[in-house]
Tab-separated table of C-alpha atoms in Angstrom:
chain	number	residue	atom	x	y	z
A	235	UNK	CA	-37.420	-48.988	117.912
A	236	UNK	CA	-37.503	-52.796	117.694
A	237	UNK	CA	-35.480	-52.711	114.453
A	238	UNK	CA	-32.829	-50.534	116.107
A	239	UNK	CA	-32.729	-52.928	119.062
A	240	UNK	CA	-32.155	-55.935	116.790
A	241	UNK	CA	-29.578	-54.045	114.729
A	242	UNK	CA	-27.516	-53.152	117.803
A	243	UNK	CA	-27.834	-56.736	118.991
A	244	UNK	CA	-26.551	-58.013	115.633
A	245	UNK	CA	-23.531	-55.704	115.897
A	246	UNK	CA	-22.817	-56.798	119.467
A	247	UNK	CA	-23.018	-60.503	118.583
A	248	UNK	CA	-20.898	-60.151	115.414
A	249	UNK	CA	-18.243	-57.627	116.338
A	250	UNK	CA	-15.479	-58.942	114.081
A	251	UNK	CA	-17.660	-59.161	110.964
A	252	UNK	CA	-19.189	-55.731	111.616
A	253	UNK	CA	-15.751	-54.195	112.204
A	254	UNK	CA	-14.577	-55.531	108.828
A	255	UNK	CA	-17.749	-54.168	107.198
A	256	UNK	CA	-17.215	-50.789	108.837
A	257	UNK	CA	-13.587	-50.452	107.706
A	258	UNK	CA	-14.430	-51.532	104.154
A	259	UNK	CA	-17.401	-49.167	104.004
A	260	UNK	CA	-15.319	-46.184	105.120
A	261	UNK	CA	-12.629	-46.998	102.534
A	262	UNK	CA	-15.320	-47.350	99.876
A	263	UNK	CA	-16.954	-44.040	100.833
A	264	UNK	CA	-13.600	-42.241	100.698
A	265	UNK	CA	-13.029	-43.684	97.235
A	266	UNK	CA	-16.533	-42.771	96.065
A	267	UNK	CA	-16.077	-39.223	97.423
A	268	UNK	CA	-12.804	-38.955	95.517
A	269	UNK	CA	-14.647	-40.118	92.408
A	270	UNK	CA	-17.271	-37.393	92.920
A	271	UNK	CA	-14.469	-34.826	93.268
A	272	UNK	CA	-12.755	-36.019	90.090
A	273	UNK	CA	-16.027	-36.018	88.145
A	274	UNK	CA	-16.864	-32.467	89.260
A	275	UNK	CA	-13.333	-31.226	88.559
A	276	UNK	CA	-13.311	-32.889	85.152
A	277	UNK	CA	-16.671	-31.412	84.192
A	278	UNK	CA	-15.660	-27.920	85.333
A	279	UNK	CA	-12.277	-28.146	83.634
A	280	UNK	CA	-13.840	-29.324	80.404
A	281	UNK	CA	-16.346	-26.474	80.571
A	282	UNK	CA	-13.558	-23.936	81.109
A	283	UNK	CA	-11.457	-25.336	78.283
A	284	UNK	CA	-14.413	-25.588	75.910
A	285	UNK	CA	-14.751	-21.799	76.258
A	286	UNK	CA	-11.711	-21.432	74.030
A	287	UNK	CA	-13.248	-23.659	71.364
A	288	UNK	CA	-16.649	-21.965	71.278
A	289	UNK	CA	-15.990	-18.300	72.092
A	290	UNK	CA	-12.391	-17.543	71.142
A	291	UNK	CA	-10.640	-18.093	67.842
A	292	UNK	CA	-6.878	-17.956	67.381
A	293	UNK	CA	-5.941	-18.373	71.047
A	294	UNK	CA	-2.277	-19.075	71.772
A	295	UNK	CA	-0.403	-20.048	74.915
A	296	UNK	CA	2.985	-18.536	75.628
A	297	UNK	CA	5.611	-21.195	76.309
A	298	UNK	CA	8.915	-20.107	77.837
A	299	UNK	CA	11.904	-21.624	76.004
A	300	UNK	CA	14.606	-19.498	77.598
A	301	UNK	CA	17.663	-21.456	78.703
A	302	UNK	CA	18.932	-21.152	82.267
A	303	UNK	CA	22.103	-19.500	80.980
A	304	UNK	CA	20.174	-16.871	79.018
A	305	UNK	CA	17.814	-16.193	81.910
A	306	UNK	CA	20.755	-15.708	84.257
A	307	UNK	CA	22.030	-12.981	81.906
A	308	UNK	CA	18.581	-11.388	81.735
A	309	UNK	CA	18.127	-11.403	85.507
A	310	UNK	CA	21.552	-9.836	86.032
A	311	UNK	CA	20.011	-6.514	84.980
A	312	UNK	CA	16.435	-6.584	86.234
A	313	UNK	CA	15.844	-2.892	85.519
A	314	UNK	CA	16.587	-3.341	81.819
A	315	UNK	CA	14.578	-6.573	81.651
A	316	UNK	CA	11.609	-4.923	83.384
A	317	UNK	CA	11.614	-2.121	80.792
A	318	UNK	CA	11.608	-4.704	78.011
A	319	UNK	CA	8.734	-6.628	79.607
A	320	UNK	CA	6.706	-3.429	79.935
A	321	UNK	CA	7.505	-2.523	76.339
A	322	UNK	CA	6.160	-5.907	75.256
A	323	UNK	CA	2.841	-5.338	77.021
A	324	UNK	CA	2.664	-1.790	75.662
A	325	UNK	CA	3.176	-3.061	72.100
A	326	UNK	CA	0.457	-5.676	72.491
A	327	UNK	CA	-1.957	-3.004	73.734
A	328	UNK	CA	-0.932	-0.634	70.930
A	329	UNK	CA	-1.606	-3.365	68.351
A	330	UNK	CA	-5.062	-4.039	69.868
A	331	UNK	CA	-4.151	-7.632	70.654
A	332	UNK	CA	-6.250	-9.107	73.431
A	333	UNK	CA	-4.664	-11.302	76.063
A	334	UNK	CA	-5.037	-12.355	79.634
A	335	UNK	CA	-2.520	-13.285	82.253
A	336	UNK	CA	-2.987	-14.772	85.695
A	337	UNK	CA	-0.274	-15.496	88.222
A	338	UNK	CA	0.146	-15.559	91.962
A	339	UNK	CA	2.132	-16.242	95.109
A	340	UNK	CA	1.782	-18.213	98.319
A	341	UNK	CA	1.511	-15.488	100.965
A	342	UNK	CA	1.060	-17.250	104.303
A	343	UNK	CA	-0.224	-20.431	105.928
A	344	UNK	CA	-3.432	-20.017	107.924
A	345	UNK	CA	-4.306	-21.706	111.211
A	346	UNK	CA	-5.731	-24.740	109.404
A	347	UNK	CA	-2.538	-25.332	107.439
A	348	UNK	CA	-3.844	-24.012	104.110
A	349	UNK	CA	-1.729	-21.798	101.856
A	350	UNK	CA	-3.376	-18.415	101.371
A	351	UNK	CA	-2.497	-17.085	97.923
A	352	UNK	CA	-2.475	-13.790	96.114
A	353	UNK	CA	-3.814	-14.154	92.580
A	354	UNK	CA	-3.266	-11.342	90.076
A	355	UNK	CA	-5.445	-11.251	86.964
A	356	UNK	CA	-6.117	-8.959	84.011
A	357	UNK	CA	-9.524	-7.951	82.663
A	358	UNK	CA	-9.715	-10.450	79.817
A	359	UNK	CA	-9.284	-13.261	82.344
A	360	UNK	CA	-12.664	-12.425	83.877
A	361	UNK	CA	-14.259	-12.339	80.421
A	362	UNK	CA	-12.958	-15.836	79.660
A	363	UNK	CA	-13.635	-17.691	82.911
A	364	UNK	CA	-16.724	-15.833	84.179
A	365	UNK	CA	-16.550	-16.634	87.892
A	366	UNK	CA	-19.745	-17.016	89.884
A	367	UNK	CA	-20.089	-14.634	92.819
A	368	UNK	CA	-21.705	-15.814	96.044
A	369	UNK	CA	-21.915	-12.347	97.644
A	370	UNK	CA	-21.167	-8.858	96.404
A	371	UNK	CA	-20.131	-8.321	92.797
A	372	UNK	CA	-17.577	-9.399	90.243
A	373	UNK	CA	-14.804	-7.170	88.912
A	374	UNK	CA	-15.877	-4.440	86.505
A	375	UNK	CA	-13.846	-2.742	83.762
A	376	UNK	CA	-13.135	0.275	85.985
A	377	UNK	CA	-11.601	-1.973	88.647
A	378	UNK	CA	-8.652	-2.722	86.377
A	379	UNK	CA	-7.681	0.928	86.121
A	380	UNK	CA	-8.280	2.175	89.649
A	381	UNK	CA	-6.101	5.050	90.851
A	382	UNK	CA	-7.617	5.784	94.249
A	383	UNK	CA	-5.042	3.758	96.192
A	384	UNK	CA	-7.567	1.199	97.468
A	385	UNK	CA	-7.829	-1.820	95.189
A	386	UNK	CA	-11.050	-3.823	94.800
A	387	UNK	CA	-10.504	-7.421	95.922
A	388	UNK	CA	-12.331	-10.683	95.300
A	389	UNK	CA	-12.110	-13.229	98.101
A	390	UNK	CA	-12.116	-17.023	97.790
A	391	UNK	CA	-14.892	-18.863	99.581
A	392	UNK	CA	-12.749	-20.190	102.432
A	393	UNK	CA	-11.442	-16.717	103.347
A	394	UNK	CA	-14.810	-15.051	103.885
A	395	UNK	CA	-14.574	-15.371	107.683
A	396	UNK	CA	-11.293	-13.424	107.733
A	397	UNK	CA	-12.093	-10.847	105.060
A	398	UNK	CA	-15.588	-9.380	105.304
A	399	UNK	CA	-17.519	-8.047	102.344
A	400	UNK	CA	-17.312	-4.261	102.066
A	401	UNK	CA	-14.408	-3.932	104.528
A	402	UNK	CA	-10.887	-2.637	103.839
A	403	UNK	CA	-7.778	-4.621	104.807
A	404	UNK	CA	-4.031	-4.632	104.403
A	405	UNK	CA	-2.940	-7.196	101.824
A	406	UNK	CA	0.552	-8.352	100.919
A	407	UNK	CA	1.906	-8.432	97.384
A	408	UNK	CA	4.028	-11.540	96.907
A	409	UNK	CA	6.178	-10.086	94.141
A	410	UNK	CA	7.601	-7.257	96.223
A	411	UNK	CA	6.640	-8.036	99.827
A	412	UNK	CA	4.929	-4.639	100.031
A	413	UNK	CA	1.478	-4.178	101.511
A	414	UNK	CA	-1.464	-2.371	99.953
A	415	UNK	CA	-5.001	-1.413	100.922
A	416	UNK	CA	-7.818	-3.455	99.412
A	417	UNK	CA	-11.583	-3.428	99.748
A	418	UNK	CA	-13.512	-6.697	99.480
A	419	UNK	CA	-16.132	-6.233	96.748
A	420	UNK	CA	-17.105	-9.867	96.169
A	421	UNK	CA	-16.845	-13.427	97.492
A	422	UNK	CA	-16.471	-16.287	95.041
A	423	UNK	CA	-18.664	-19.350	95.280
A	424	UNK	CA	-17.170	-22.507	96.741
A	425	UNK	CA	-14.787	-24.497	94.511
A	426	UNK	CA	-14.136	-21.629	92.128
A	427	UNK	CA	-11.133	-22.487	89.982
A	428	UNK	CA	-9.545	-21.940	86.613
A	429	UNK	CA	-7.431	-24.035	84.297
A	430	UNK	CA	-3.762	-23.043	84.134
A	431	UNK	CA	-2.819	-23.800	80.533
A	432	UNK	CA	0.790	-22.615	80.432
A	433	UNK	CA	3.182	-25.418	81.248
A	434	UNK	CA	1.343	-26.737	84.318
A	435	UNK	CA	-1.960	-27.575	82.617
A	436	UNK	CA	-3.703	-28.063	85.954
A	437	UNK	CA	-6.822	-26.824	87.657
A	438	UNK	CA	-6.060	-24.173	90.293
A	439	UNK	CA	-8.477	-23.618	93.167
A	440	UNK	CA	-9.243	-20.077	94.306
A	441	UNK	CA	-10.955	-21.013	97.583
A	442	UNK	CA	-7.980	-19.766	99.649
A	443	UNK	CA	-7.014	-16.860	97.385
A	444	UNK	CA	-7.533	-13.125	97.303
A	445	UNK	CA	-7.768	-11.901	93.735
A	446	UNK	CA	-6.232	-8.596	92.677
A	447	UNK	CA	-7.061	-6.789	89.388
A	448	UNK	CA	-4.123	-5.702	87.238
A	449	UNK	CA	-4.206	-3.006	84.584
A	450	UNK	CA	-2.673	-3.869	81.207
A	451	UNK	CA	-2.160	-0.199	80.390
A	452	UNK	CA	0.075	0.590	83.343
A	453	UNK	CA	2.335	-2.089	84.817
A	454	UNK	CA	4.680	0.133	86.793
A	455	UNK	CA	3.519	-1.508	90.014
A	456	UNK	CA	4.886	-4.913	88.958
A	457	UNK	CA	8.320	-6.219	89.922
A	458	UNK	CA	10.714	-8.124	87.669
A	459	UNK	CA	9.383	-11.482	88.913
A	460	UNK	CA	5.781	-10.266	88.409
A	461	UNK	CA	6.498	-9.263	84.828
A	462	UNK	CA	8.248	-12.526	84.034
A	463	UNK	CA	5.341	-14.547	85.442
A	464	UNK	CA	2.848	-12.308	83.653
A	465	UNK	CA	4.441	-13.055	80.279
A	466	UNK	CA	4.985	-16.771	80.760
A	467	UNK	CA	1.363	-17.271	81.874
A	468	UNK	CA	-0.264	-15.339	79.062
A	469	UNK	CA	-2.890	-16.516	76.622
A	470	UNK	CA	-2.977	-14.249	73.560
A	471	UNK	CA	-5.761	-13.853	71.000
A	472	UNK	CA	-5.203	-12.757	67.433
A	473	UNK	CA	-3.087	-13.215	64.311
A	474	UNK	CA	-0.214	-15.579	65.066
A	475	UNK	CA	2.305	-13.950	62.745
A	476	UNK	CA	1.578	-10.507	64.149
A	477	UNK	CA	1.886	-11.760	67.729
A	478	UNK	CA	5.131	-13.631	67.014
A	479	UNK	CA	6.669	-10.524	65.493
A	480	UNK	CA	5.901	-8.426	68.577
A	481	UNK	CA	7.352	-11.035	70.942
A	482	UNK	CA	10.435	-11.516	68.780
A	483	UNK	CA	11.149	-7.763	68.726
A	484	UNK	CA	10.397	-6.828	72.339
A	485	UNK	CA	10.353	-9.830	74.713
A	486	UNK	CA	13.508	-10.229	76.829
A	487	UNK	CA	12.975	-14.000	76.965
A	488	UNK	CA	12.620	-16.621	74.246
A	489	UNK	CA	9.053	-17.857	73.826
A	490	UNK	CA	6.970	-19.868	71.403
A	491	UNK	CA	3.256	-19.852	70.666
A	492	UNK	CA	1.161	-23.004	70.872
A	493	UNK	CA	-2.399	-23.037	69.641
A	494	UNK	CA	-4.823	-23.605	72.503
A	495	UNK	CA	-6.999	-25.678	70.155
A	496	UNK	CA	-4.136	-28.134	69.639
A	497	UNK	CA	-3.486	-28.281	73.365
A	498	UNK	CA	-7.117	-28.828	74.307
A	499	UNK	CA	-7.287	-32.334	72.851
A	500	UNK	CA	-4.348	-33.470	74.993
A	501	UNK	CA	-5.763	-31.832	78.114
A	502	UNK	CA	-9.193	-33.365	77.547
A	503	UNK	CA	-7.609	-36.772	77.057
A	504	UNK	CA	-5.690	-36.390	80.332
A	505	UNK	CA	-8.903	-35.447	82.112
A	506	UNK	CA	-10.748	-38.436	80.684
A	507	UNK	CA	-7.849	-40.751	81.596
A	508	UNK	CA	-7.902	-39.505	85.195
A	509	UNK	CA	-11.661	-40.035	85.334
A	510	UNK	CA	-11.347	-43.516	83.833
A	511	UNK	CA	-8.613	-44.477	86.302
A	512	UNK	CA	-10.410	-43.415	89.469
A	513	UNK	CA	-13.681	-44.803	88.069
A	514	UNK	CA	-12.108	-48.202	87.350
A	515	UNK	CA	-10.498	-48.357	90.786
A	516	UNK	CA	-13.816	-47.398	92.407
A	517	UNK	CA	-15.745	-50.075	90.502
A	518	UNK	CA	-13.166	-52.767	91.331
A	519	UNK	CA	-13.182	-51.833	95.013
A	520	UNK	CA	-16.984	-51.677	94.994
A	521	UNK	CA	-17.142	-55.205	93.573
A	522	UNK	CA	-14.581	-56.348	96.147
A	523	UNK	CA	-16.590	-54.732	98.959
A	524	UNK	CA	-19.793	-56.351	97.704
A	525	UNK	CA	-18.060	-59.725	97.599
A	526	UNK	CA	-16.714	-59.398	101.156
A	527	UNK	CA	-20.082	-58.105	102.350
A	528	UNK	CA	-21.899	-61.068	100.840
A	529	UNK	CA	-19.443	-63.463	102.509
A	530	UNK	CA	-19.850	-61.672	105.851
A	531	UNK	CA	-23.616	-61.596	105.605
A	532	UNK	CA	-23.590	-65.285	104.696
A	533	UNK	CA	-21.609	-66.143	107.840
A	534	UNK	CA	-23.789	-63.895	109.967
A	535	UNK	CA	-26.894	-65.366	108.374
A	536	UNK	CA	-25.902	-68.980	109.042
A	537	UNK	CA	-24.904	-68.118	112.599
A	538	UNK	CA	-28.304	-66.570	113.347
A	539	UNK	CA	-30.527	-68.741	111.166
A	540	UNK	CA	-32.144	-70.348	114.192
A	541	UNK	CA	-33.092	-66.935	115.582
A	542	UNK	CA	-34.533	-65.836	112.218
A	543	UNK	CA	-36.665	-68.980	111.975
A	544	UNK	CA	-38.021	-68.346	115.460
A	545	UNK	CA	-38.960	-64.802	114.400
A	546	UNK	CA	-40.726	-66.177	111.338
A	547	UNK	CA	-42.508	-68.754	113.479
A	548	UNK	CA	-43.655	-65.994	115.870
A	549	UNK	CA	-45.251	-64.032	113.043
A	550	UNK	CA	-42.417	-62.068	111.424
A	551	UNK	CA	-42.132	-62.065	107.646
A	552	UNK	CA	-39.144	-62.368	105.353
A	553	UNK	CA	-39.497	-58.646	104.705
A	554	UNK	CA	-38.801	-57.903	108.374
A	555	UNK	CA	-35.534	-59.847	108.207
A	556	UNK	CA	-34.619	-57.899	105.075
A	557	UNK	CA	-35.238	-54.636	106.934
A	558	UNK	CA	-33.002	-55.895	109.736
A	559	UNK	CA	-30.076	-56.458	107.368
A	560	UNK	CA	-30.839	-53.217	105.549
A	561	UNK	CA	-30.750	-51.235	108.796
A	562	UNK	CA	-27.457	-52.881	109.792
A	563	UNK	CA	-25.845	-51.924	106.489
A	564	UNK	CA	-27.332	-48.402	106.530
A	565	UNK	CA	-26.186	-47.750	110.101
A	566	UNK	CA	-22.564	-48.616	109.325
A	567	UNK	CA	-22.649	-46.578	106.106
A	568	UNK	CA	-24.223	-43.624	107.934
A	569	UNK	CA	-21.395	-43.634	110.467
A	570	UNK	CA	-18.966	-43.885	107.539
A	571	UNK	CA	-20.561	-40.833	105.890
A	572	UNK	CA	-20.116	-38.852	109.123
A	573	UNK	CA	-16.442	-39.880	109.258
A	574	UNK	CA	-15.853	-38.895	105.609
A	575	UNK	CA	-17.674	-35.572	106.008
A	576	UNK	CA	-15.666	-34.779	109.160
A	577	UNK	CA	-12.405	-35.650	107.390
A	578	UNK	CA	-13.130	-33.385	104.429
A	579	UNK	CA	-14.737	-30.780	106.712
A	580	UNK	CA	-17.499	-30.517	104.159
A	581	UNK	CA	-21.020	-31.798	103.571
A	582	UNK	CA	-20.849	-31.038	99.856
A	583	UNK	CA	-21.310	-34.657	98.791
A	584	UNK	CA	-23.360	-35.891	101.754
A	585	UNK	CA	-26.586	-36.086	99.747
A	586	UNK	CA	-24.932	-38.123	96.995
A	587	UNK	CA	-23.262	-40.399	99.539
A	588	UNK	CA	-26.591	-41.032	101.286
A	589	UNK	CA	-28.243	-42.007	97.986
A	590	UNK	CA	-25.274	-44.238	97.137
A	591	UNK	CA	-25.394	-45.845	100.588
A	592	UNK	CA	-29.111	-46.606	100.337
A	593	UNK	CA	-28.581	-48.253	96.940
A	594	UNK	CA	-25.552	-50.195	98.208
A	595	UNK	CA	-27.464	-51.365	101.290
A	596	UNK	CA	-30.418	-52.444	99.167
A	597	UNK	CA	-28.137	-54.527	96.914
A	598	UNK	CA	-26.253	-56.185	99.779
A	599	UNK	CA	-29.436	-56.924	101.721
A	600	UNK	CA	-31.070	-58.839	98.882
A	601	UNK	CA	-28.733	-61.806	99.374
A	602	UNK	CA	-29.848	-62.750	102.917
A	603	UNK	CA	-33.453	-62.092	101.906
A	604	UNK	CA	-33.238	-64.530	98.986
A	605	UNK	CA	-31.436	-67.142	101.104
A	606	UNK	CA	-34.044	-66.884	103.854
A	607	UNK	CA	-36.842	-67.143	101.318
A	608	UNK	CA	-35.300	-70.316	99.948
A	609	UNK	CA	-34.731	-71.786	103.444
A	610	UNK	CA	-38.307	-71.181	104.514
A	611	UNK	CA	-39.910	-72.957	101.548
């Protein structure tokens, strides 16, 4: 209790210095939290991408090279184009060529301002990315060929309060605007995501998505826009020449195949560059914060040196003064952690931030301890 009393007294007597510390600490904690996010995203993305290197040979991304003029002609007769898209998928299935496609739509904005998305995936997608399920089950092979009118649905973590496991709901299909019945069979773990290779090459979160299985044997339920997105977001596995021939003969749009292996190196380099950038900025700001903290503690220390010497004279030890500075630093960082956690509406990184804060406080508190030790010789 006495330590808390002295800590509050130090804050009251040094309001300007403590305010500067507090602002810097919050900025530092936001930056460190961002670094944690980038590290986690990078590790997960690398793990997802490495799947193609270790488990799948001859994987190719479909890259749309259709000109705007040509696409305008294609879209002028969507019925004909839809037949050609379906013929393409039928030929791939007939030739026993594996592929996955994943695409989606923004459906509505929830009360918290987040876009709720519909995500449509084929069976091979699940085999590649292997999502972890928090409750319920993952999709099974039979789910991709259901004919009972009620589709099995996976729900992103942040939608579990709205869509309950085992319940049926009306869902909207973004491609047509129609509604359909779906039953929630599983809830994904928090921060589930996959890496969108085609064109975007970004990590897409599924926390605010409902995931719908799509059969590759029957695509009559898909609209023209669905079919176009399905093709341009495909990853195909197999003999390149055979695949190119099928696309050249049946696809209504002009596409090229790029080896996923060749693309991985560039993606990995981008991920490492992003990690290096945020890491460098974090280290520089950490050094800056340490520098300002040392200056502030030095001013505070000189201002209260007389009081510290009286404490030492009355029986206190240097260690007690160290604890006083440590508690001051920890208190401000603790408040900063609460602010950061409230801002992100998550306690995911609270444990890591607490460990970081203790280490940071220990480093910053050594300076006044060493100065006091020298002064009292």
